mmCIF file of C-alpha atoms in Angstrom:
data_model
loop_
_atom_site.group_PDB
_atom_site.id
_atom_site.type_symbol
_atom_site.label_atom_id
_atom_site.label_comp_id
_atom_site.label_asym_id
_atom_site.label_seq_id
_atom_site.Cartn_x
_atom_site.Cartn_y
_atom_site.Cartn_z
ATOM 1 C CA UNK A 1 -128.686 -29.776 53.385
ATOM 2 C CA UNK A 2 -128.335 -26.148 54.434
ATOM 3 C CA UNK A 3 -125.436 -23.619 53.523
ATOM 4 C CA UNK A 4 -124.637 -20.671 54.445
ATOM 5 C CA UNK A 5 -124.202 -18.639 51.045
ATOM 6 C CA UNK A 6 -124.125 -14.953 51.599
ATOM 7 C CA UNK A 7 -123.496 -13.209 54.567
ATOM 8 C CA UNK A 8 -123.365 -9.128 53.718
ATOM 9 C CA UNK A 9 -122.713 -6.646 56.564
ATOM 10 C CA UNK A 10 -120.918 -4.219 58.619
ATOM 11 C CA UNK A 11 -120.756 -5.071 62.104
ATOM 12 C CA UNK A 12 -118.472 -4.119 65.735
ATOM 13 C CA UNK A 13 -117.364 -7.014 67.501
ATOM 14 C CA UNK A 14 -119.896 -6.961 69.807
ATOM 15 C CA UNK A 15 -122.357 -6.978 67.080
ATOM 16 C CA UNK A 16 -120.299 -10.148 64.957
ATOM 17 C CA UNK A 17 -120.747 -11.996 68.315
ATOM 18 C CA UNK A 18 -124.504 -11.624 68.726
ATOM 19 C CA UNK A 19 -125.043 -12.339 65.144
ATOM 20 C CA UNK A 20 -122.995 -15.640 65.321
ATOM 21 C CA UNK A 21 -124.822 -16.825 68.255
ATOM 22 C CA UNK A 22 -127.742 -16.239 66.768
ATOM 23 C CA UNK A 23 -126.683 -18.007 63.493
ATOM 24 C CA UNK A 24 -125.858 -20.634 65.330
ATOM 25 C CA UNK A 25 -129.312 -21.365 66.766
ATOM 26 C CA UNK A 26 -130.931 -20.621 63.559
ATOM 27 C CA UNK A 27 -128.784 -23.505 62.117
ATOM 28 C CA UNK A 28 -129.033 -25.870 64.573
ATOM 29 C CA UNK A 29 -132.389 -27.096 62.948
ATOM 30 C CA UNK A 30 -131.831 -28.038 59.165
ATOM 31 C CA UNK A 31 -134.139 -25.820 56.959
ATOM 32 C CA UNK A 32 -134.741 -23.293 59.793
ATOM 33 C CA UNK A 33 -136.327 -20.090 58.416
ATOM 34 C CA UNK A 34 -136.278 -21.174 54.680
ATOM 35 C CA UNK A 35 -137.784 -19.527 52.667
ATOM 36 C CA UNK A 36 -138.192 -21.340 49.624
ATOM 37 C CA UNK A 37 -139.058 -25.103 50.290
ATOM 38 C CA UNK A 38 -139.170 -28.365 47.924
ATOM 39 C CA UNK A 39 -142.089 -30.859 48.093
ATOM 40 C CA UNK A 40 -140.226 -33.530 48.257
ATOM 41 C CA UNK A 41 -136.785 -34.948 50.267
ATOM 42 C CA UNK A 42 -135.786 -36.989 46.961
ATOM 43 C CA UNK A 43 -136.271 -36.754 43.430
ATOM 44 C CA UNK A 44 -136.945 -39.989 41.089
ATOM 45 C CA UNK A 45 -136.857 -40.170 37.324
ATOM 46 C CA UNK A 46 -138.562 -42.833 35.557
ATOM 47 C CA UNK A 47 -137.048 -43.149 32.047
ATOM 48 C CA UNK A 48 -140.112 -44.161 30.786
ATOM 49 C CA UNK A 49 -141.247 -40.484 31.270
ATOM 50 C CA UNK A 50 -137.710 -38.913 31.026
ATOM 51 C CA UNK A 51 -138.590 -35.890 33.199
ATOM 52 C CA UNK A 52 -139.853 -34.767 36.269
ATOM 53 C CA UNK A 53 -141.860 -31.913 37.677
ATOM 54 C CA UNK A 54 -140.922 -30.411 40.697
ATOM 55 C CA UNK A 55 -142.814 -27.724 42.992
ATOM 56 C CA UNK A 56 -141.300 -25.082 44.813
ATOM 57 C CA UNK A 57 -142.981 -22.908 47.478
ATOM 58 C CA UNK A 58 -142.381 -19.187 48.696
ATOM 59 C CA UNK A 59 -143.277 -19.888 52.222
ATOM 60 C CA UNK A 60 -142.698 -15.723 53.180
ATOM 61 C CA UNK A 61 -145.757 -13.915 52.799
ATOM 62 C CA UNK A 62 -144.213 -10.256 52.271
ATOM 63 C CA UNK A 63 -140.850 -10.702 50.223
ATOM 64 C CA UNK A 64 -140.811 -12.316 46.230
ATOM 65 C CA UNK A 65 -137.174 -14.776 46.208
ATOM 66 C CA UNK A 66 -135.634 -16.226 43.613
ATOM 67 C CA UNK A 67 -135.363 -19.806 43.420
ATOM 68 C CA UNK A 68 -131.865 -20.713 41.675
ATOM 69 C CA UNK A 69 -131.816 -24.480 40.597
ATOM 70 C CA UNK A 70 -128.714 -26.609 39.393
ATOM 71 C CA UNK A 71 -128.065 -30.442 39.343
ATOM 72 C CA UNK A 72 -124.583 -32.112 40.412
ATOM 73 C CA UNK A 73 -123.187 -35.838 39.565
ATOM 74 C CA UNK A 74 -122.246 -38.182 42.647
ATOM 75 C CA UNK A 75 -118.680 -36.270 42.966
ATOM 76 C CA UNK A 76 -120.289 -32.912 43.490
ATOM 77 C CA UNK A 77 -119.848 -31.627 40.094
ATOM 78 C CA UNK A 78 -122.475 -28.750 38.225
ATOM 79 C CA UNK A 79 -123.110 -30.653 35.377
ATOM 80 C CA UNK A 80 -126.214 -29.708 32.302
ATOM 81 C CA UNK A 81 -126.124 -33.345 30.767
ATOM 82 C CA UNK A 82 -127.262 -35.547 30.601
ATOM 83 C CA UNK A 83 -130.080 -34.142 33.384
ATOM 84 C CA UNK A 84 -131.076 -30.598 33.264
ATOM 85 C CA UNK A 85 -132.903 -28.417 35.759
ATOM 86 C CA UNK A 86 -135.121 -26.102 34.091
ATOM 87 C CA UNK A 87 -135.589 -22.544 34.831
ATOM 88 C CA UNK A 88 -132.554 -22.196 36.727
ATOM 89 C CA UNK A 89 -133.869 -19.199 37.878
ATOM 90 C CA UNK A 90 -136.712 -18.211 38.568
ATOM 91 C CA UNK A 91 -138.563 -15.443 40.736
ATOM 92 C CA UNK A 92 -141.348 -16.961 43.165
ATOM 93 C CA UNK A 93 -143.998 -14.396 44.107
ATOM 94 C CA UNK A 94 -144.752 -14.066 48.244
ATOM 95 C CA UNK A 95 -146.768 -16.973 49.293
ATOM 96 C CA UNK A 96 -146.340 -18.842 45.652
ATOM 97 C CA UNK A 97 -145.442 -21.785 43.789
ATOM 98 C CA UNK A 98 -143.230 -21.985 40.970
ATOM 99 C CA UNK A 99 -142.524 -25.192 39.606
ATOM 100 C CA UNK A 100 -139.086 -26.941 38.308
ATOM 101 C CA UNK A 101 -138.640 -29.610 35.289
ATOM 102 C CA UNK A 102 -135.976 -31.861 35.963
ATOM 103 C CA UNK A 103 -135.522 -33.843 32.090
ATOM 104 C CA UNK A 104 -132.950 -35.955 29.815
ATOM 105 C CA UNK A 105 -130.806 -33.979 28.318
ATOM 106 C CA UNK A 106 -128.305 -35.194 26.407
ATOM 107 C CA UNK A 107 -125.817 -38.367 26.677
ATOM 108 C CA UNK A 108 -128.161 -40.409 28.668
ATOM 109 C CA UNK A 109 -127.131 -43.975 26.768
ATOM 110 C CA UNK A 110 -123.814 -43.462 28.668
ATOM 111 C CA UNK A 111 -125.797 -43.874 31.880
ATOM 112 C CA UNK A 112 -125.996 -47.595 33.288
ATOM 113 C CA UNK A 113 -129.856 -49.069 31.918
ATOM 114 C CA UNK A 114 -129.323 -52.136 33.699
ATOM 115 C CA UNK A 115 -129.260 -50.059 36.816
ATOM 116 C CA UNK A 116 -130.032 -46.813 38.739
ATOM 117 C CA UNK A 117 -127.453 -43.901 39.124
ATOM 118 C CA UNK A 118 -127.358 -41.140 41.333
ATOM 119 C CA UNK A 119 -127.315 -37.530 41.039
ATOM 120 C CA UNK A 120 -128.054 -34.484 43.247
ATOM 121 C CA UNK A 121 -130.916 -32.197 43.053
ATOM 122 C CA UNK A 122 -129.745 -28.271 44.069
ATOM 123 C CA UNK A 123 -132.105 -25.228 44.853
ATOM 124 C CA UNK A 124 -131.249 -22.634 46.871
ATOM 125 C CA UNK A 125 -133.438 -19.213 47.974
ATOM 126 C CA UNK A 126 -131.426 -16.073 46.949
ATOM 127 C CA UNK A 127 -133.689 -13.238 48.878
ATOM 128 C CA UNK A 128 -134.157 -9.596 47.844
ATOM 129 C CA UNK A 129 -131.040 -7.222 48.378
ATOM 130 C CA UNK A 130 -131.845 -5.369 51.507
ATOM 131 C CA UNK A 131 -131.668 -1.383 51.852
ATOM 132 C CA UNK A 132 -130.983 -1.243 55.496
ATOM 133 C CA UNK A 133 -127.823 -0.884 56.860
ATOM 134 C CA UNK A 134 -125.417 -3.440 58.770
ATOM 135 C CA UNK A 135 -128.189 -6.216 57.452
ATOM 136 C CA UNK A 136 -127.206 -9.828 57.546
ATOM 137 C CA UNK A 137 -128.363 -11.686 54.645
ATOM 138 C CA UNK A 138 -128.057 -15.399 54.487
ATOM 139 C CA UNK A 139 -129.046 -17.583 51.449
ATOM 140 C CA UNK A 140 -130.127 -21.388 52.438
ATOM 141 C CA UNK A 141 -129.935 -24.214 49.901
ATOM 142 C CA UNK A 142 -131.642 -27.482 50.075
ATOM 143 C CA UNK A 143 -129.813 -30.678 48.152
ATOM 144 C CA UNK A 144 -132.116 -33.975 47.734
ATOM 145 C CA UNK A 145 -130.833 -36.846 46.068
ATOM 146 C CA UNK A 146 -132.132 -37.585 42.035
ATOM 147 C CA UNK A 147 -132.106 -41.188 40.763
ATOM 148 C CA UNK A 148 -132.274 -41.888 37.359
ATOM 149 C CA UNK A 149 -134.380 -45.279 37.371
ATOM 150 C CA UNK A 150 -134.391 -46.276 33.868
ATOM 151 C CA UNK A 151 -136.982 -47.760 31.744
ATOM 152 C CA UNK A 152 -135.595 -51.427 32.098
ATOM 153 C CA UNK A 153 -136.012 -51.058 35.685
ATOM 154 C CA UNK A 154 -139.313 -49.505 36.679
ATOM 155 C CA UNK A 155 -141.234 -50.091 39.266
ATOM 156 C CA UNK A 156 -144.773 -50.336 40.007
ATOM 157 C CA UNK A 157 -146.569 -49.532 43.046
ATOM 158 C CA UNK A 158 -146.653 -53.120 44.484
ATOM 159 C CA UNK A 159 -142.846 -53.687 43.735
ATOM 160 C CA UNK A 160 -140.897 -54.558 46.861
ATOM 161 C CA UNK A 161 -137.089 -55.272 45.422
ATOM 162 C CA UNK A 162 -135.878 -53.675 48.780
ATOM 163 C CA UNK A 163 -137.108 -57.166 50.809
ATOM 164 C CA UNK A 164 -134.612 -59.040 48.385
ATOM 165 C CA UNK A 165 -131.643 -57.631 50.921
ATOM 166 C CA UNK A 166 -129.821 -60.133 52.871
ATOM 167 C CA UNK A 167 -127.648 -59.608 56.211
ATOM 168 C CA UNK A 168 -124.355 -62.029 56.631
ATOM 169 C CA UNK A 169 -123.093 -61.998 59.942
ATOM 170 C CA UNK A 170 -118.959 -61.606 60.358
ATOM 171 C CA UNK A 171 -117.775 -61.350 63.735
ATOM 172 C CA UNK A 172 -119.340 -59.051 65.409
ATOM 173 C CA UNK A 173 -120.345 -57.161 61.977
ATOM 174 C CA UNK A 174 -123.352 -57.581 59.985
ATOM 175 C CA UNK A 175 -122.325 -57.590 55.997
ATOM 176 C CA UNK A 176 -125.211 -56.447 54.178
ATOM 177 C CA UNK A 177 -125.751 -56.990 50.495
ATOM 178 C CA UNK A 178 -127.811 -55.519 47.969
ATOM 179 C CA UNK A 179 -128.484 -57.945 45.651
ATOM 180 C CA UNK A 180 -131.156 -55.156 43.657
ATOM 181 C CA UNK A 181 -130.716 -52.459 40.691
ATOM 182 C CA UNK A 182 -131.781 -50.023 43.023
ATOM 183 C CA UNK A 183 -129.892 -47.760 45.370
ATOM 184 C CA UNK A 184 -131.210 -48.194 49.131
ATOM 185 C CA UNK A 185 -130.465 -46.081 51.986
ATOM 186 C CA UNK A 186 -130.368 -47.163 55.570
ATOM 187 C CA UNK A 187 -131.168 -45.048 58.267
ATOM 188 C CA UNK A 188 -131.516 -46.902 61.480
ATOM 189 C CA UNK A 189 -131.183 -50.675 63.083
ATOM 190 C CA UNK A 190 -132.684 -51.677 65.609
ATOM 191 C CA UNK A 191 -132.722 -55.625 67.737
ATOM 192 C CA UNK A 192 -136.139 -56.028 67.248
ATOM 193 C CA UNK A 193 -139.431 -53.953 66.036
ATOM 194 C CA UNK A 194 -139.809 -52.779 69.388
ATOM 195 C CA UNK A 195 -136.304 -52.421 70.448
ATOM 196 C CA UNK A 196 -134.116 -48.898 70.596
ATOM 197 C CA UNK A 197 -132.100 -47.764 68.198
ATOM 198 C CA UNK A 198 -128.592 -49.513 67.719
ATOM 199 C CA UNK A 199 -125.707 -46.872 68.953
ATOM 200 C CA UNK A 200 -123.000 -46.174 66.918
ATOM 201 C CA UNK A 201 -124.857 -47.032 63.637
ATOM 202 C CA UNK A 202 -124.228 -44.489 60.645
ATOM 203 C CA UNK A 203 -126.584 -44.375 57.716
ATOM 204 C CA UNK A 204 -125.514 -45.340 54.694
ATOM 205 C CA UNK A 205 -126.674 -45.892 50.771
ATOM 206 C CA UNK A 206 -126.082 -48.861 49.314
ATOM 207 C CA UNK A 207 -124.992 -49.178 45.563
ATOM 208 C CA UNK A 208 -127.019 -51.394 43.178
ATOM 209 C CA UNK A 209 -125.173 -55.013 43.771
ATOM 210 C CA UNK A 210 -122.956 -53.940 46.289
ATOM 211 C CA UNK A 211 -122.351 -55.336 49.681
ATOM 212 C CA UNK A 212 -121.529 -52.931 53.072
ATOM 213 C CA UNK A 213 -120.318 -53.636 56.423
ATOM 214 C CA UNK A 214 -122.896 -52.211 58.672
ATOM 215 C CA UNK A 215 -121.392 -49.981 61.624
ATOM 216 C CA UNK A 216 -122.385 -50.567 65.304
ATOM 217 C CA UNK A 217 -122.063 -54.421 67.084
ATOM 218 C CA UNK A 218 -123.533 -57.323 65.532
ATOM 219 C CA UNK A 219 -124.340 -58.391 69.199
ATOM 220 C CA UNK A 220 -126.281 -55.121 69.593
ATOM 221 C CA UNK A 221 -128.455 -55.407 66.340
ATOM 222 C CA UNK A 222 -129.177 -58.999 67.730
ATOM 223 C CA UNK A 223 -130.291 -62.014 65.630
ATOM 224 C CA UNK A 224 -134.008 -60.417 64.354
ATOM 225 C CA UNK A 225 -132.578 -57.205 63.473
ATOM 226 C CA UNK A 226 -135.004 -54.525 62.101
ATOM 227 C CA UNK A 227 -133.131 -52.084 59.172
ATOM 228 C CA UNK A 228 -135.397 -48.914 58.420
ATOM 229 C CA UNK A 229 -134.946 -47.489 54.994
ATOM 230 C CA UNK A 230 -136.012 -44.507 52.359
ATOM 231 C CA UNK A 231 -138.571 -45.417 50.352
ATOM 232 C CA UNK A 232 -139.472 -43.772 46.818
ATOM 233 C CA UNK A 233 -142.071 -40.796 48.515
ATOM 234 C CA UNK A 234 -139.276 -40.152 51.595
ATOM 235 C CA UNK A 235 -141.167 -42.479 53.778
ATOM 236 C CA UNK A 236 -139.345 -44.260 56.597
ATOM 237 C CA UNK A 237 -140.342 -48.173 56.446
ATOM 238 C CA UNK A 238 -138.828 -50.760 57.931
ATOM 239 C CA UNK A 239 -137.444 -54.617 57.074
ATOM 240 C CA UNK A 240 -137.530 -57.372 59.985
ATOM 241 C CA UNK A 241 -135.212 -59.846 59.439
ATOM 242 C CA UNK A 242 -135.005 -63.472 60.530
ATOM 243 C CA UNK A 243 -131.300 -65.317 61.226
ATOM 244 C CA UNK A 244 -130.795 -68.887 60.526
ATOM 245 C CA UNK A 245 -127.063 -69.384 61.322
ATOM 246 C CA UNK A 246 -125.228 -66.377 59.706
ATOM 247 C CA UNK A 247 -127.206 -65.410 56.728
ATOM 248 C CA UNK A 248 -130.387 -63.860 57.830
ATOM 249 C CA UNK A 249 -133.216 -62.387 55.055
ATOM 250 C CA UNK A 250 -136.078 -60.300 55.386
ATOM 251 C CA UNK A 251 -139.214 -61.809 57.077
ATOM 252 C CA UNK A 252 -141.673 -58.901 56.621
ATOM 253 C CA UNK A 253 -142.211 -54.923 56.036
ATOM 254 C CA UNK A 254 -143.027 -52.342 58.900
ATOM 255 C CA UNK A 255 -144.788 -49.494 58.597
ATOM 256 C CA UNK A 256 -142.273 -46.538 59.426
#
């Protein structure tokens, strides 16, 4: 996720209308001309370790930025417990790393440890104040998703709890249902492992135990539909499923 922070300048009209043109095409790719970049696109925390280390990158070779770091709960909120980013500022040298500790704070046993809950990672580059005049300055910020997976739950390596999803066909709707402690986000269907993508599907996370009426036609997604997920390292892999009648279950894992 990008935003548009900071925008300082003194501009004629002619000059607002070039600029927001060429905002526009800077935007039109997410993370265009970032400075500051995270290693990963989501952020898990094991309880069993109860933090997590985080690298950040300067990717401009001439200009230091400050990386400013913040976690929010599901509804958007700035929050400090019970997760805590730490520094939550910091100054990144040109071309270097600085890294980030994401850790249990305070209040965790009123989190769920039957079950994972979500959170929202925040860092966004704030770049050196410029000493030219009518400068545009723009501040990007990058938002992953954090899970807290607690220690009742962890997984190893070989754990697949993501093949334990089930499809249930209504109509001309597929009702999927999560039958896991985990979170799982769906990003595509498709009728078969060859087949195109289904139109009119919209991604979606799934709650632990929850079930989710899939958008796009049933009749579309066909009776071997193929659901592509997140996995833990941002990878893109994908379930085939197998129908018999209405109910259909997974029948193997794709490589993404």
């Amino acid at each position: 996720m990008v935003n548009v922070k900071r925008i300082s300048a003194k501009f004629t009209a002619i000059q607002v209308t070039t600029v927001t043109l060429m905002l526009s095409t800077l935007l039109a790719s997410q993370g265009a001309g970032a400075a500051i970049s995270l290693d990963r696109t989501r952020v898990i925390l094991d309880g069993e370790a109860r933090s997590v280390t985080l690298t950040v990158t300067n990717k401009n070779k001439a200009l230091p930025y400050l990386a400013q770091t913040w976690i929010e709960d599901e509804q958007g909120n700035k929050i400090q417990k019970p997760l805590l980013a730490l520094p939550p500022l910091q100054r990144v040298e040109p071309g270097a790393k600085g890294q980030i500790k994401v850790q249990v704070a305070s209040d965790m046993e009123k989190l769920p440890q039957d079950k994972e809950s979500v959170f929202y990672f925040n860092v966004r580059e704030i770049p050196p104040k410029s000493t030219k005049a009518n400068s545009l300055q723009i501040a990007l910020q990058t938002r992953v998703k954090l899970f807290y997976r607690p220690a009742a739950i962890h997984l190893d390596q070989n754990s697949k709890p993501w093949e334990q999803i089930t499809l249930t066909r209504q109509g001309d709707k597929y009702v999927v249902h999560n039958p896991t402690p985990y979170f799982v986000t769906l990003t595509a269907v498709s009728p078969s492992a060859a087949g195109s993508k289904v139109a009119g599907f919209i991604p979606v996370m799934l709650s632990p135990k929850a079930d989710v009426t899939l958008t796009g036609s049933a009749k579309a997604m066909g009776n071997s539909p193929v659901l592509t997920y997140i996995n833990d390292y941002g990878g893109h892999p994908r379930l085939a499923f197998g129908c018999a009648g209405s109910v259909c279950s997974v029948k193997s894992s794709l490589a993404g």
